Short mmCIF file of C-alpha atoms in Angstrom, two decimals:
data_model
loop_
_atom_site.label_atom_id
_atom_site.label_comp_id
_atom_site.label_asym_id
_atom_site.label_seq_id
_atom_site.Cartn_x
_atom_site.Cartn_y
_atom_site.Cartn_z
CA UNK F 1 0.00 0.00 0.00
CA UNK F 2 1.27 3.50 -0.93
CA UNK F 3 1.22 5.37 2.42
CA UNK F 4 2.33 8.64 0.83
CA UNK F 5 -0.56 8.48 -1.65
CA UNK F 6 -3.03 7.82 1.19
CA UNK F 7 -1.76 10.81 3.16
CA UNK F 8 -1.90 13.01 0.10
CA UNK F 9 -5.46 11.90 -0.70
CA UNK F 10 -6.62 12.45 2.88
CA UNK F 11 -5.12 15.95 2.90
CA UNK F 12 -6.89 16.79 -0.35
CA UNK F 13 -10.21 15.57 1.07
CA UNK F 14 -9.68 17.62 4.23
CA UNK F 15 -9.05 20.77 2.22
CA UNK F 16 -12.15 20.11 0.13
CA UNK F 17 -14.23 19.81 3.29
CA UNK F 18 -12.81 23.02 4.74
CA UNK F 19 -10.91 21.19 7.49
CA UNK F 20 -7.67 22.56 8.93
CA UNK F 21 -4.57 21.03 7.36
CA UNK F 22 -1.29 21.52 9.18
CA UNK F 23 0.98 23.59 6.97
CA UNK F 24 -1.91 24.66 4.71
CA UNK F 25 -3.34 28.19 4.37
CA UNK F 26 -5.50 29.23 7.29
CA UNK F 27 -8.31 31.82 6.90
CA UNK F 28 -7.79 33.55 10.24
CA UNK F 29 -8.28 37.14 9.11
CA UNK F 30 -11.99 37.14 9.94
CA UNK F 31 -11.28 37.10 13.69
CA UNK F 32 -9.32 40.36 13.28
CA UNK F 33 -12.06 42.36 11.56
CA UNK F 34 -13.39 45.45 13.35
CA UNK F 35 -16.16 47.90 12.47
CA UNK F 36 -15.34 50.19 9.53
CA UNK F 37 -15.47 53.32 11.72
CA UNK F 38 -13.10 54.99 14.21
CA UNK F 39 -12.87 53.78 17.82
CA UNK F 40 -15.84 54.58 20.03
CA UNK F 41 -18.38 55.55 17.36
CA UNK F 42 -21.83 53.95 17.61
CA UNK F 43 -23.64 52.95 14.41
CA UNK F 44 -26.93 51.19 13.70
CA UNK F 45 -26.50 48.05 11.62
CA UNK F 46 -29.39 46.57 9.62
CA UNK F 47 -29.45 43.08 8.09
CA UNK F 48 -32.38 41.61 6.17
CA UNK F 49 -33.19 38.57 4.07
CA UNK F 50 -33.97 40.60 0.94
CA UNK F 51 -30.64 42.42 1.03
CA UNK F 52 -28.18 41.73 -1.79
CA UNK F 53 -26.24 39.88 -0.57
CA UNK F 54 -28.23 38.78 2.46
CA UNK F 55 -25.04 38.63 4.55
CA UNK F 56 -24.28 42.34 4.02
CA UNK F 57 -25.04 45.04 6.58
CA UNK F 58 -26.19 48.64 6.07
CA UNK F 59 -24.77 51.06 8.63
CA UNK F 60 -26.31 54.39 9.64
CA UNK F 61 -26.14 57.11 12.25
CA UNK F 62 -27.63 60.60 12.37
CA UNK F 63 -26.37 63.02 9.69
CA UNK F 64 -23.79 60.47 8.58
CA UNK F 65 -23.21 61.59 4.99
CA UNK F 66 -19.50 62.37 4.64
CA UNK F 67 -18.45 60.55 7.83
CA UNK F 68 -15.10 58.76 7.63
CA UNK F 69 -15.02 55.08 6.64
CA UNK F 70 -11.96 53.13 7.78
CA UNK F 71 -10.41 49.76 6.94
CA UNK F 72 -11.75 46.84 8.99
CA UNK F 73 -8.32 45.20 8.90
CA UNK F 74 -4.98 45.77 7.23
CA UNK F 75 -4.63 44.71 3.61
CA UNK F 76 -4.16 45.79 0.00
CA UNK F 77 -6.73 47.76 -2.01
CA UNK F 78 -7.76 45.68 -5.03
CA UNK F 79 -10.77 47.61 -6.38
CA UNK F 80 -11.74 51.29 -6.46
CA UNK F 81 -14.82 51.49 -8.65
CA UNK F 82 -17.42 54.09 -9.63
CA UNK F 83 -20.63 52.69 -11.11
CA UNK F 84 -22.36 56.07 -11.19
CA UNK F 85 -26.06 55.87 -10.28
CA UNK F 86 -26.16 52.08 -10.42
CA UNK F 87 -25.51 49.27 -7.96
CA UNK F 88 -22.74 50.07 -5.42
CA UNK F 89 -21.99 53.52 -6.83
CA UNK F 90 -18.55 54.42 -5.51
CA UNK F 91 -17.05 51.38 -3.77
CA UNK F 92 -13.80 49.86 -2.54
CA UNK F 93 -12.58 46.31 -2.01
CA UNK F 94 -9.63 45.35 0.22
CA UNK F 95 -7.77 42.01 0.17
CA UNK F 96 -6.80 40.86 3.67
CA UNK F 97 -5.12 37.59 2.72
CA UNK F 98 -6.16 33.95 3.20
CA UNK F 99 -9.04 34.52 0.76
CA UNK F 100 -10.72 37.24 2.83
CA UNK F 101 -11.88 40.56 1.36
CA UNK F 102 -14.12 43.42 2.51
CA UNK F 103 -16.31 45.74 0.45
CA UNK F 104 -17.42 49.29 1.26
CA UNK F 105 -20.15 50.73 -0.98
CA UNK F 106 -22.24 53.86 -1.74
CA UNK F 107 -19.29 56.10 -0.77
CA UNK F 108 -19.28 59.85 -1.42
CA UNK F 109 -15.49 59.82 -1.84
CA UNK F 110 -12.71 57.23 -2.16
CA UNK F 111 -9.39 58.12 -0.52
CA UNK F 112 -7.23 55.17 -1.58
CA UNK F 113 -6.00 53.72 -4.88
CA UNK F 114 -5.63 50.20 -6.30
CA UNK F 115 -2.46 48.51 -5.06
CA UNK F 116 -2.20 50.69 -1.94
CA UNK F 117 -1.47 48.97 1.38
CA UNK F 118 -3.72 50.16 4.19
CA UNK F 119 -3.61 49.62 7.94
CA UNK F 120 -6.51 48.77 10.19
CA UNK F 121 -8.37 51.95 11.09
CA UNK F 122 -6.98 53.97 8.17
CA UNK F 123 -9.45 56.26 6.41
CA UNK F 124 -10.35 54.83 3.00
CA UNK F 125 -13.42 56.89 2.07
CA UNK F 126 -16.54 58.67 3.25
CA UNK F 127 -20.15 57.62 3.78
CA UNK F 128 -22.33 58.58 0.83
CA UNK F 129 -25.50 58.04 -1.16
CA UNK F 130 -24.13 56.93 -4.54
CA UNK F 131 -25.30 54.12 -6.82
CA UNK F 132 -28.63 52.50 -6.10
CA UNK F 133 -28.78 53.92 -2.57
CA UNK F 134 -31.95 55.66 -1.36
CA UNK F 135 -30.27 57.46 1.54
CA UNK F 136 -26.77 58.00 2.92
CA UNK F 137 -25.33 54.86 4.54
CA UNK F 138 -22.45 52.42 4.30
CA UNK F 139 -23.08 49.04 2.67
CA UNK F 140 -20.47 46.63 4.04
CA UNK F 141 -19.52 43.04 3.23
CA UNK F 142 -17.03 40.38 4.31
CA UNK F 143 -16.22 37.73 1.70
CA UNK F 144 -14.21 34.49 1.71
CA UNK F 145 -12.91 33.44 -1.71
CA UNK F 146 -15.51 35.76 -3.25
CA UNK F 147 -18.45 34.31 -1.31
CA UNK F 148 -20.28 36.63 1.15
CA UNK F 149 -20.01 35.55 4.80
CA UNK F 150 -21.90 36.45 7.94
CA UNK F 151 -20.06 39.45 9.35
CA UNK F 152 -17.90 39.31 12.47
CA UNK F 153 -16.47 42.23 14.41
CA UNK F 154 -14.11 41.59 17.33
CA UNK F 155 -14.70 37.89 16.67
CA UNK F 156 -18.47 38.04 17.24
CA UNK F 157 -21.12 37.57 14.55
CA UNK F 158 -23.50 40.50 14.16
CA UNK F 159 -27.29 40.16 14.44
CA UNK F 160 -29.09 38.35 11.61
CA UNK F 161 -31.76 39.46 10.83
CA UNK F 162 -32.78 42.82 12.24
CA UNK F 163 -31.35 46.12 13.50
CA UNK F 164 -28.86 46.62 16.32
CA UNK F 165 -26.48 49.33 17.54
CA UNK F 166 -22.76 48.55 17.54
CA UNK F 167 -19.86 50.48 19.08
CA UNK F 168 -16.60 50.41 17.14
CA UNK F 169 -13.48 48.91 18.71
CA UNK F 170 -11.37 49.63 15.62
CA UNK F 171 -7.85 50.58 16.79
CA UNK F 172 -8.95 51.11 20.37
CA UNK F 173 -6.37 50.54 23.06
CA UNK F 174 -4.12 53.56 22.76
CA UNK F 175 -0.40 53.62 22.22
CA UNK F 176 -0.26 56.36 19.59
CA UNK F 177 1.12 59.86 20.07
CA UNK F 178 -0.32 61.36 16.88
CA UNK F 179 -3.99 61.37 15.94
CA UNK F 180 -4.30 59.70 12.51
CA UNK F 181 -7.48 61.65 11.67
CA UNK F 182 -7.74 65.21 10.42
CA UNK F 183 -10.77 67.52 10.69
CA UNK F 184 -11.20 67.27 6.90
CA UNK F 185 -11.28 63.43 7.06
CA UNK F 186 -13.82 63.51 9.88
CA UNK F 187 -16.16 66.00 8.18
CA UNK F 188 -15.80 64.62 4.68
CA UNK F 189 -15.15 65.65 1.11
CA UNK F 190 -15.28 69.38 0.38
CA UNK F 191 -14.92 70.69 3.95
CA UNK F 192 -12.18 73.21 4.81
CA UNK F 193 -11.11 74.46 8.24
CA UNK F 194 -12.08 78.11 8.79
CA UNK F 195 -11.53 78.40 12.57
CA UNK F 196 -10.16 76.45 15.49
CA UNK F 197 -9.47 76.48 19.23
CA UNK F 198 -7.58 74.30 21.72
CA UNK F 199 -8.95 72.69 24.83
CA UNK F 200 -6.89 70.50 27.13
CA UNK F 201 -6.72 67.21 25.28
CA UNK F 202 -8.24 68.19 21.92
CA UNK F 203 -8.26 70.62 19.02
CA UNK F 204 -11.75 71.87 18.10
CA UNK F 205 -12.23 72.92 14.49
CA UNK F 206 -14.99 74.67 12.57
CA UNK F 207 -15.16 73.76 8.89
CA UNK F 208 -17.26 74.93 5.97
CA UNK F 209 -18.26 73.28 2.70
CA UNK F 210 -18.79 75.91 0.02
CA UNK F 211 -20.44 73.43 -2.35
CA UNK F 212 -23.37 72.60 -0.05
CA UNK F 213 -23.35 75.43 2.51
CA UNK F 214 -22.86 73.22 5.55
CA UNK F 215 -20.81 74.04 8.64
CA UNK F 216 -19.08 71.19 10.49
CA UNK F 217 -17.53 70.97 13.97
CA UNK F 218 -15.20 68.22 15.17
CA UNK F 219 -12.99 67.84 18.26
CA UNK F 220 -9.82 65.90 17.40
CA UNK F 221 -8.14 64.39 20.47
CA UNK F 222 -4.52 65.28 21.20
CA UNK F 223 -4.11 63.04 24.26
CA UNK F 224 -5.27 59.49 25.13
CA UNK F 225 -5.33 58.82 21.39
CA UNK F 226 -6.92 55.48 20.58
CA UNK F 227 -8.23 55.11 24.12
CA UNK F 228 -11.92 55.72 24.73
CA UNK F 229 -12.21 58.84 26.88
CA UNK F 230 -14.55 61.79 27.32
CA UNK F 231 -14.57 64.27 24.44
CA UNK F 232 -17.31 66.42 22.93
CA UNK F 233 -18.16 68.94 20.24
CA UNK F 234 -21.19 71.17 19.56
CA UNK F 235 -22.68 73.41 16.89
CA UNK F 236 -25.51 75.91 17.29
CA UNK F 237 -27.18 77.94 14.57
CA UNK F 238 -28.51 81.24 15.92
CA UNK F 239 -32.19 80.83 16.75
CA UNK F 240 -32.06 77.00 16.72
CA UNK F 241 -31.28 74.36 19.36
CA UNK F 242 -27.68 73.35 19.97
CA UNK F 243 -26.53 69.90 18.82
CA UNK F 244 -23.85 68.22 20.95
CA UNK F 245 -21.94 65.00 20.41
CA UNK F 246 -20.21 63.95 23.63
CA UNK F 247 -19.15 60.43 24.55
CA UNK F 248 -16.08 58.28 25.19
CA UNK F 249 -14.32 58.24 21.83
CA UNK F 250 -10.91 57.02 20.80
CA UNK F 251 -10.06 59.72 18.26
CA UNK F 252 -12.64 62.49 17.89
CA UNK F 253 -16.12 63.78 18.69
CA UNK F 254 -18.43 64.76 15.86
CA UNK F 255 -18.74 65.57 13.09
CA UNK F 256 -21.74 67.83 13.64
CA UNK F 257 -23.08 69.44 10.45
CA UNK F 258 -25.62 72.22 9.99
CA UNK F 259 -26.61 74.77 7.38
CA UNK F 260 -26.87 78.38 8.54
CA UNK F 261 -28.01 80.51 5.56
CA UNK F 262 -27.96 84.17 6.55
CA UNK F 263 -27.31 83.29 10.21
CA UNK F 264 -24.44 83.14 12.68
CA UNK F 265 -23.12 80.02 14.38
CA UNK F 266 -21.79 79.25 17.83
CA UNK F 267 -19.42 76.29 18.13
CA UNK F 268 -17.04 74.64 20.54
CA UNK F 269 -15.92 71.50 22.31
CA UNK F 270 -14.82 69.97 25.57
CA UNK F 271 -12.63 67.36 27.20
CA UNK F 272 -13.60 66.78 30.81
CA UNK F 273 -13.78 70.19 32.52
CA UNK F 274 -11.78 71.96 29.82
CA UNK F 275 -14.00 73.58 27.19
CA UNK F 276 -14.23 76.25 24.52
CA UNK F 277 -17.35 78.14 23.41
CA UNK F 278 -17.28 80.72 20.65
CA UNK F 279 -19.58 83.67 20.33
CA UNK F 280 -22.07 83.83 17.48
CA UNK F 281 -19.85 84.40 14.46
CA UNK F 282 -19.11 83.39 10.86
CA UNK F 283 -22.43 84.88 9.90
CA UNK F 284 -24.07 84.49 6.53
#
């Protein structure tokens, strides 16, 4: 009897059945996937049987158009596509090795190119409403050898089927001395910084988008970077209620976006007891 042939045949059968073969490729990347948003952000994820594919998730939060989308895990960008008003619209695919890929669709902007290596938590684009979308959101998929899989973040499978809130753990844990996010990345495509102020532990910035008339405020942390800690930002249009985003975030609070045609805005931010509040300014 040919023992070598028997071993070889058994190994081939094991691979065909998806069993672990010592020395063979192991698809371990899935356990390393995190949410495609910066540390500490909370997003609502919706899964449904009539979704295409059914294993995908749509992710939303209030006023999310333009919010930063980050890589779920490190890898190489293999696709940066724009299908116009059809299907995924603007979308990106990243290869994470061992047959695993992730897709990010309906983006308003793509900030990476094909062949580029990206790290986990790196900004790759912005939430949008392109393609066949009927409202701003991120369509997200995890695939193994091109086949959609049920999504796992931090090693746990998300809810199928229904809607649930999830808090990102992407690149949480600290250790960095420089914040990898800029105010422009946080607010999205077309926003430019027009004012700023420091509080102890963060830089608060006011931005403006001339193409759509929106103001945006974000508080970028300068200490405890990557560690969830108290930070907040606010924006108030004169004559309207103030909107505040304050929570334990790893990198920044916000973005908060509002139009103020013919009106002044008050803006600011806080870290613990340290805070900044502007007067009503930047009118018109």
